[in-house]
Amino acid sequence: MYNQGILKGKRILITGISSKSSIAFGIAKAMYQQGANLAFSCKTNKLKNKISLFSSELGSSIVIPCDVDKDQDIKDLFKKLSNIWINFDGFVHSIAYAEKCNLHGDFIDTISKDIFQTAHNISSYSFIAMAKECKKMLNKNASLVTLTYEGSQKVIPYYNIMGLAKASLEANVRYMAYTLGENMIRVNAISAGPISTTSSYSIKDFKKIFNFSKLIAPMRKLVTSKEIGNTAAFLCSDLSKGITGQVIYVDGGVNISKINIS
Ligand code: NAD
């Protein structure tokens, strides 16, 4: 339907939609409106029918289940995708997971090696694992985008293990950008301001973070998935060819503010 736009002719794989409130849905919509051809992956087979309904609204019938905690699922994802697309122009990694008990309790008292490893595997390692598996299918000037949060840099109450996993993810972005740069493939992260989603609501008191972020934001408002989506579209387009290895804040400026007394 959208034949024009900054992503005209580009093929992009979108991960991490579980509902229409998912940030990845906002990204997919923005990319579709910019002319991209889209494919989708979702965590489980059970989600496939639901995501197929969303994907058909966005001109795509490609939905492939992939639990990124399973190496074989990642291999299968790209094997199946390669039967439809021989090559493509990038993917959006919009996936994170941590055990709720650590996002609701005392950081030290509720941590375990298992909780630490699971959060890092799913929220950080999976980004490299996907890149490793599809590297050969990526076109010149392809772009990989992941989603992070300011809790990687500063203590945000109850963000806990996700803060560590996001710090790892942001370091990944830099090392992946360096390694893939010689193939003219770019890698960036968007550090999004708080958005109401299943993931954010699994963090205790996140509502307070919303309210505080709104209070200190220079723009006096929270960002929307559409605004994040438009930035992701830009990062996957040739307009951002000079940008790689960056963490780009799309948070209405929250990260620059400490307090707003107006
Ligand atoms: P969401 O719950 O809608 O999306 C998270 C997605 O991760 C879900 O679709 C879920 O199915 C997927 N996922 C979890 N484990 C998986 C696995 N093993 N295999 C495959 N998929 C798996 O929430 P969201 O807020 O849209 O989160 C998307 C990304 O944005 C996450 O990386 C999150 O940390 C990041 N982010 C969110 C906010 C926010 O305020 N919502 C802010 C900054 C960054």
Tab-separated table of C-alpha atoms and ligand atoms in Angstrom:
chain	number	residue	atom	x	y	z
A	1	MET	CA	0.000	0.000	0.000
A	2	TYR	CA	2.860	2.389	0.825
A	3	ASN	CA	4.994	2.572	-2.320
A	4	GLN	CA	6.979	5.603	-1.255
A	5	GLY	CA	9.070	6.375	1.769
A	6	ILE	CA	12.575	6.191	3.175
A	7	LEU	CA	12.399	2.368	3.425
A	8	LYS	CA	11.046	1.704	-0.055
A	9	GLY	CA	12.517	-1.580	-1.326
A	10	LYS	CA	13.974	-2.565	2.086
A	11	ARG	CA	13.175	-5.895	3.760
A	12	ILE	CA	13.156	-5.764	7.551
A	13	LEU	CA	12.520	-8.506	10.122
A	14	ILE	CA	10.674	-7.339	13.240
A	15	THR	CA	10.900	-9.305	16.513
A	16	GLY	CA	9.172	-8.741	19.839
A	17	ILE	CA	5.506	-8.097	19.111
A	18	SER	CA	3.218	-9.765	21.627
A	19	SER	CA	0.380	-7.217	21.536
A	20	LYS	CA	-0.495	-3.936	19.860
A	21	SER	CA	1.008	-2.127	22.859
A	22	SER	CA	4.454	-3.623	22.098
A	23	ILE	CA	7.013	-1.021	21.033
A	24	ALA	CA	7.837	-3.348	18.114
A	25	PHE	CA	4.294	-2.887	16.788
A	26	GLY	CA	4.807	0.895	16.726
A	27	ILE	CA	8.107	0.318	14.927
A	28	ALA	CA	6.519	-2.050	12.385
A	29	LYS	CA	3.746	0.464	11.654
A	30	ALA	CA	6.235	3.290	11.132
A	31	MET	CA	8.398	1.131	8.860
A	32	TYR	CA	5.393	-0.032	6.835
A	33	GLN	CA	4.339	3.585	6.340
A	34	GLN	CA	7.856	4.275	5.022
A	35	GLY	CA	7.488	1.572	2.354
A	36	ALA	CA	9.311	-1.380	4.022
A	37	ASN	CA	8.489	-5.016	3.316
A	38	LEU	CA	8.209	-6.698	6.691
A	39	ALA	CA	8.598	-10.166	8.197
A	40	PHE	CA	7.852	-11.008	11.820
A	41	SER	CA	9.037	-13.423	14.454
A	42	CYS	CA	7.204	-14.128	17.699
A	43	LYS	CA	8.165	-16.007	20.845
A	44	THR	CA	5.800	-18.979	20.608
A	45	ASN	CA	3.730	-20.985	18.147
A	46	LYS	CA	0.712	-20.027	20.241
A	47	LEU	CA	1.262	-16.330	19.419
A	48	LYS	CA	1.528	-16.994	15.670
A	49	ASN	CA	-2.185	-16.586	14.812
A	50	LYS	CA	-2.473	-13.352	16.775
A	51	ILE	CA	0.668	-11.862	15.198
A	52	SER	CA	-0.501	-13.003	11.742
A	53	LEU	CA	-3.553	-10.749	12.157
A	54	PHE	CA	-1.291	-7.799	12.985
A	55	SER	CA	1.131	-8.616	10.164
A	56	SER	CA	-1.636	-8.750	7.560
A	57	GLU	CA	-2.561	-5.159	8.543
A	58	LEU	CA	1.045	-4.326	7.653
A	59	GLY	CA	1.069	-6.056	4.264
A	60	SER	CA	2.941	-9.195	5.370
A	61	SER	CA	2.107	-12.868	5.679
A	62	ILE	CA	5.513	-13.861	7.078
A	63	VAL	CA	5.366	-14.830	10.769
A	64	ILE	CA	7.931	-17.290	12.130
A	65	PRO	CA	7.959	-18.420	15.768
A	66	CYS	CA	11.343	-18.174	17.492
A	67	ASP	CA	12.159	-18.456	21.172
A	68	VAL	CA	15.559	-16.723	21.256
A	69	ASP	CA	16.519	-18.694	24.361
A	70	LYS	CA	16.814	-21.728	22.058
A	71	ASP	CA	19.773	-21.761	19.624
A	72	GLN	CA	17.927	-24.144	17.296
A	73	ASP	CA	14.942	-21.765	17.056
A	74	ILE	CA	17.263	-18.966	15.894
A	75	LYS	CA	18.808	-21.251	13.262
A	76	ASP	CA	15.329	-22.356	12.126
A	77	LEU	CA	14.103	-18.753	11.962
A	78	PHE	CA	16.707	-17.777	9.374
A	79	LYS	CA	16.474	-21.077	7.516
A	80	LYS	CA	12.729	-20.534	7.082
A	81	LEU	CA	13.203	-16.851	6.239
A	82	SER	CA	15.836	-17.702	3.602
A	83	ASN	CA	13.196	-19.774	1.761
A	84	ILE	CA	11.182	-16.547	1.348
A	85	TRP	CA	13.851	-13.831	1.320
A	86	ILE	CA	17.301	-14.772	-0.054
A	87	ASN	CA	18.649	-11.621	1.529
A	88	PHE	CA	17.351	-8.709	3.558
A	89	ASP	CA	18.216	-5.288	4.960
A	90	GLY	CA	18.127	-5.629	8.711
A	91	PHE	CA	16.220	-6.569	11.806
A	92	VAL	CA	14.746	-4.973	14.889
A	93	HIS	CA	15.523	-6.750	18.169
A	94	SER	CA	12.799	-5.711	20.603
A	95	ILE	CA	13.140	-8.526	23.113
A	96	ALA	CA	13.832	-8.563	26.836
A	97	TYR	CA	13.080	-10.823	29.743
A	98	ALA	CA	13.888	-11.091	33.441
A	99	GLU	CA	12.283	-13.026	36.290
A	100	LYS	CA	9.593	-10.936	37.930
A	101	CYS	CA	10.815	-11.622	41.490
A	102	ASN	CA	13.970	-9.554	40.831
A	103	LEU	CA	11.929	-6.746	39.252
A	104	HIS	CA	9.757	-6.638	42.366
A	105	GLY	CA	12.191	-7.213	45.181
A	106	ASP	CA	15.526	-6.291	46.660
A	107	PHE	CA	18.217	-6.498	43.946
A	108	ILE	CA	20.668	-8.575	45.987
A	109	ASP	CA	18.254	-10.691	48.032
A	110	THR	CA	16.309	-11.894	44.968
A	111	ILE	CA	19.202	-12.440	42.513
A	112	SER	CA	20.541	-15.886	41.557
A	113	LYS	CA	22.981	-17.133	38.924
A	114	ASP	CA	20.050	-18.513	36.978
A	115	ILE	CA	18.157	-15.187	37.006
A	116	PHE	CA	21.349	-13.363	35.988
A	117	GLN	CA	22.041	-15.742	33.097
A	118	THR	CA	18.476	-15.858	31.788
A	119	ALA	CA	18.168	-12.059	31.701
A	120	HIS	CA	21.501	-11.700	29.885
A	121	ASN	CA	20.840	-14.578	27.450
A	122	ILE	CA	17.456	-13.347	26.317
A	123	SER	CA	17.951	-9.589	26.541
A	124	SER	CA	21.545	-9.276	25.308
A	125	TYR	CA	23.121	-12.451	23.911
A	126	SER	CA	20.162	-13.068	21.590
A	127	PHE	CA	21.031	-9.877	19.659
A	128	ILE	CA	24.487	-11.228	18.715
A	129	ALA	CA	23.127	-14.741	18.224
A	130	MET	CA	20.634	-13.473	15.652
A	131	ALA	CA	23.285	-11.370	13.878
A	132	LYS	CA	25.665	-14.343	13.757
A	133	GLU	CA	23.019	-16.584	12.221
A	134	CYS	CA	21.809	-14.159	9.514
A	135	LYS	CA	25.059	-12.305	8.713
A	136	LYS	CA	25.391	-13.964	5.305
A	137	MET	CA	21.844	-12.965	4.349
A	138	LEU	CA	22.322	-9.259	5.133
A	139	ASN	CA	22.669	-6.846	2.220
A	140	LYS	CA	25.283	-4.105	2.053
A	141	ASN	CA	24.015	-1.106	4.091
A	142	ALA	CA	21.847	-3.342	6.263
A	143	SER	CA	20.968	-1.981	9.689
A	144	LEU	CA	20.352	-3.738	13.020
A	145	VAL	CA	18.431	-1.951	15.763
A	146	THR	CA	17.809	-2.949	19.377
A	147	LEU	CA	15.897	-1.361	22.237
A	148	THR	CA	17.457	-0.316	25.521
A	149	TYR	CA	16.614	1.793	28.569
A	150	GLU	CA	18.365	4.386	30.734
A	151	GLY	CA	18.429	1.872	33.606
A	152	SER	CA	21.667	0.619	31.993
A	153	GLN	CA	23.418	3.863	33.008
A	154	LYS	CA	21.639	4.982	36.163
A	155	VAL	CA	19.897	3.220	39.007
A	156	ILE	CA	16.164	3.067	38.372
A	157	PRO	CA	14.315	1.507	41.323
A	158	TYR	CA	13.358	-2.147	40.682
A	159	TYR	CA	14.892	-2.212	37.160
A	160	ASN	CA	17.611	-4.320	38.850
A	161	ILE	CA	18.914	-7.212	36.690
A	162	MET	CA	17.503	-5.580	33.532
A	163	GLY	CA	19.888	-2.646	34.148
A	164	LEU	CA	22.848	-5.028	33.926
A	165	ALA	CA	21.439	-6.809	30.878
A	166	LYS	CA	20.857	-3.488	29.095
A	167	ALA	CA	24.424	-2.349	29.912
A	168	SER	CA	25.622	-5.563	28.279
A	169	LEU	CA	23.338	-4.991	25.300
A	170	GLU	CA	24.689	-1.452	24.790
A	171	ALA	CA	28.272	-2.775	24.850
A	172	ASN	CA	27.190	-5.396	22.331
A	173	VAL	CA	25.975	-2.637	20.046
A	174	ARG	CA	29.442	-1.081	19.986
A	175	TYR	CA	31.351	-4.348	19.462
A	176	MET	CA	28.876	-5.608	16.861
A	177	ALA	CA	29.057	-2.248	15.045
A	178	TYR	CA	32.850	-2.509	14.933
A	179	THR	CA	32.842	-6.103	13.670
A	180	LEU	CA	30.040	-5.712	11.126
A	181	GLY	CA	31.216	-2.289	9.958
A	182	GLU	CA	33.643	-3.824	7.460
A	183	ASN	CA	30.619	-5.429	5.747
A	184	MET	CA	28.880	-2.009	5.711
A	185	ILE	CA	26.333	-3.229	8.229
A	186	ARG	CA	25.315	-0.756	10.941
A	187	VAL	CA	24.229	-1.517	14.512
A	188	ASN	CA	22.477	0.927	16.854
A	189	ALA	CA	20.266	1.004	19.934
A	190	ILE	CA	17.324	3.226	20.735
A	191	SER	CA	17.094	4.101	24.419
A	192	ALA	CA	13.349	4.561	24.742
A	193	GLY	CA	11.521	6.592	27.345
A	194	PRO	CA	8.898	4.730	29.383
A	195	ILE	CA	5.934	3.315	27.434
A	196	SER	CA	3.022	1.271	28.851
A	197	THR	CA	3.626	-2.322	27.727
A	198	THR	CA	3.470	-5.804	29.237
A	199	SER	CA	7.211	-5.653	29.944
A	200	SER	CA	7.220	-2.250	31.631
A	201	TYR	CA	4.253	-3.182	33.806
A	202	SER	CA	6.118	-6.218	35.082
A	203	ILE	CA	8.530	-3.844	36.894
A	204	LYS	CA	7.333	-2.809	40.360
A	205	ASP	CA	6.393	0.876	40.681
A	206	PHE	CA	7.001	1.563	36.974
A	207	LYS	CA	3.925	3.821	37.108
A	208	LYS	CA	5.967	6.087	39.413
A	209	ILE	CA	8.762	6.121	36.799
A	210	PHE	CA	6.199	7.196	34.176
A	211	ASN	CA	4.970	10.044	36.357
A	212	PHE	CA	8.471	11.163	37.332
A	213	SER	CA	9.713	10.978	33.727
A	214	LYS	CA	6.823	13.143	32.605
A	215	LEU	CA	7.613	15.649	35.330
A	216	ILE	CA	11.289	16.031	34.431
A	217	ALA	CA	11.011	15.680	30.633
A	218	PRO	CA	12.049	18.880	28.845
A	219	MET	CA	9.104	18.288	26.496
A	220	ARG	CA	6.745	17.752	29.497
A	221	LYS	CA	5.376	14.568	27.976
A	222	LEU	CA	6.206	10.906	27.542
A	223	VAL	CA	7.272	9.565	24.168
A	224	THR	CA	5.024	7.365	22.018
A	225	SER	CA	5.739	4.102	20.197
A	226	LYS	CA	5.181	6.049	16.984
A	227	GLU	CA	8.050	8.409	17.816
A	228	ILE	CA	10.287	5.443	18.616
A	229	GLY	CA	9.110	3.747	15.413
A	230	ASN	CA	9.977	6.779	13.295
A	231	THR	CA	13.522	6.801	14.726
A	232	ALA	CA	13.874	3.052	14.051
A	233	ALA	CA	12.690	3.664	10.464
A	234	PHE	CA	15.328	6.382	10.067
A	235	LEU	CA	18.018	4.071	11.495
A	236	CYS	CA	17.102	1.319	9.007
A	237	SER	CA	17.079	3.767	6.094
A	238	ASP	CA	19.982	5.007	4.001
A	239	LEU	CA	19.435	8.468	5.527
A	240	SER	CA	21.357	7.268	8.605
A	241	LYS	CA	24.283	5.704	6.702
A	242	GLY	CA	26.808	7.637	8.812
A	243	ILE	CA	25.462	6.394	12.157
A	244	THR	CA	26.654	3.193	13.829
A	245	GLY	CA	27.505	1.919	17.318
A	246	GLN	CA	25.274	4.516	18.955
A	247	VAL	CA	22.712	4.558	21.727
A	248	ILE	CA	20.164	7.125	20.594
A	249	TYR	CA	17.829	8.468	23.267
A	250	VAL	CA	14.208	8.753	22.175
A	251	ASP	CA	12.836	9.780	25.546
A	252	GLY	CA	11.712	13.378	25.141
A	253	GLY	CA	14.991	14.411	26.766
A	254	VAL	CA	14.323	12.731	30.143
A	255	ASN	CA	17.957	11.576	30.360
A	256	ILE	CA	19.317	15.144	30.432
A	257	SER	CA	17.105	16.286	33.301
A	258	LYS	CA	17.411	15.854	37.014
A	259	ILE	CA	14.533	17.912	38.254
A	260	ASN	CA	12.000	20.275	36.784
A	261	ILE	CA	10.612	22.931	39.093
A	262	SER	CA	8.308	24.694	36.633
B	1	NAD	P1	6.702	-6.202	25.231
B	1	NAD	O1	6.423	-7.078	26.411
B	1	NAD	O2	5.574	-5.819	24.384
B	1	NAD	O3	7.854	-6.810	24.320
B	1	NAD	C1	8.848	-7.686	24.806
B	1	NAD	C2	8.894	-8.835	23.825
B	1	NAD	O4	9.945	-9.743	24.165
B	1	NAD	C3	7.597	-9.662	23.830
B	1	NAD	O5	7.035	-9.639	22.539
B	1	NAD	C4	8.050	-11.054	24.200
B	1	NAD	O6	7.313	-12.078	23.526
B	1	NAD	C5	9.500	-11.011	23.731
B	1	NAD	N1	10.304	-12.077	24.333
B	1	NAD	C6	10.576	-12.300	25.650
B	1	NAD	N2	11.298	-13.424	25.780
B	1	NAD	C7	11.492	-13.916	24.519
B	1	NAD	C8	12.138	-15.073	23.994
B	1	NAD	N3	12.740	-15.975	24.808
B	1	NAD	N4	12.129	-15.279	22.650
B	1	NAD	C9	11.521	-14.389	21.823
B	1	NAD	N5	10.876	-13.285	22.265
B	1	NAD	C10	10.858	-13.055	23.593
B	1	NAD	O7	7.400	-4.919	25.882
B	1	NAD	P2	8.146	-3.680	25.186
B	1	NAD	O8	8.153	-2.625	26.239
B	1	NAD	O9	7.590	-3.406	23.853
B	1	NAD	O10	9.649	-4.207	25.092
B	1	NAD	C11	10.381	-4.208	23.876
B	1	NAD	C12	11.815	-3.774	24.131
B	1	NAD	O11	11.816	-2.389	24.490
B	1	NAD	C13	12.491	-4.512	25.278
B	1	NAD	O12	13.847	-4.730	24.945
B	1	NAD	C14	12.379	-3.511	26.423
B	1	NAD	O13	13.382	-3.713	27.411
B	1	NAD	C15	12.612	-2.232	25.636
B	1	NAD	N6	12.220	-0.995	26.316
B	1	NAD	C16	10.966	-0.817	26.816
B	1	NAD	C17	10.629	0.363	27.454
B	1	NAD	C18	9.248	0.567	28.012
B	1	NAD	O14	9.057	1.503	28.801
B	1	NAD	N7	8.259	-0.205	27.623
B	1	NAD	C19	11.589	1.382	27.584
B	1	NAD	C20	12.858	1.184	27.056
B	1	NAD	C21	13.184	-0.002	26.429
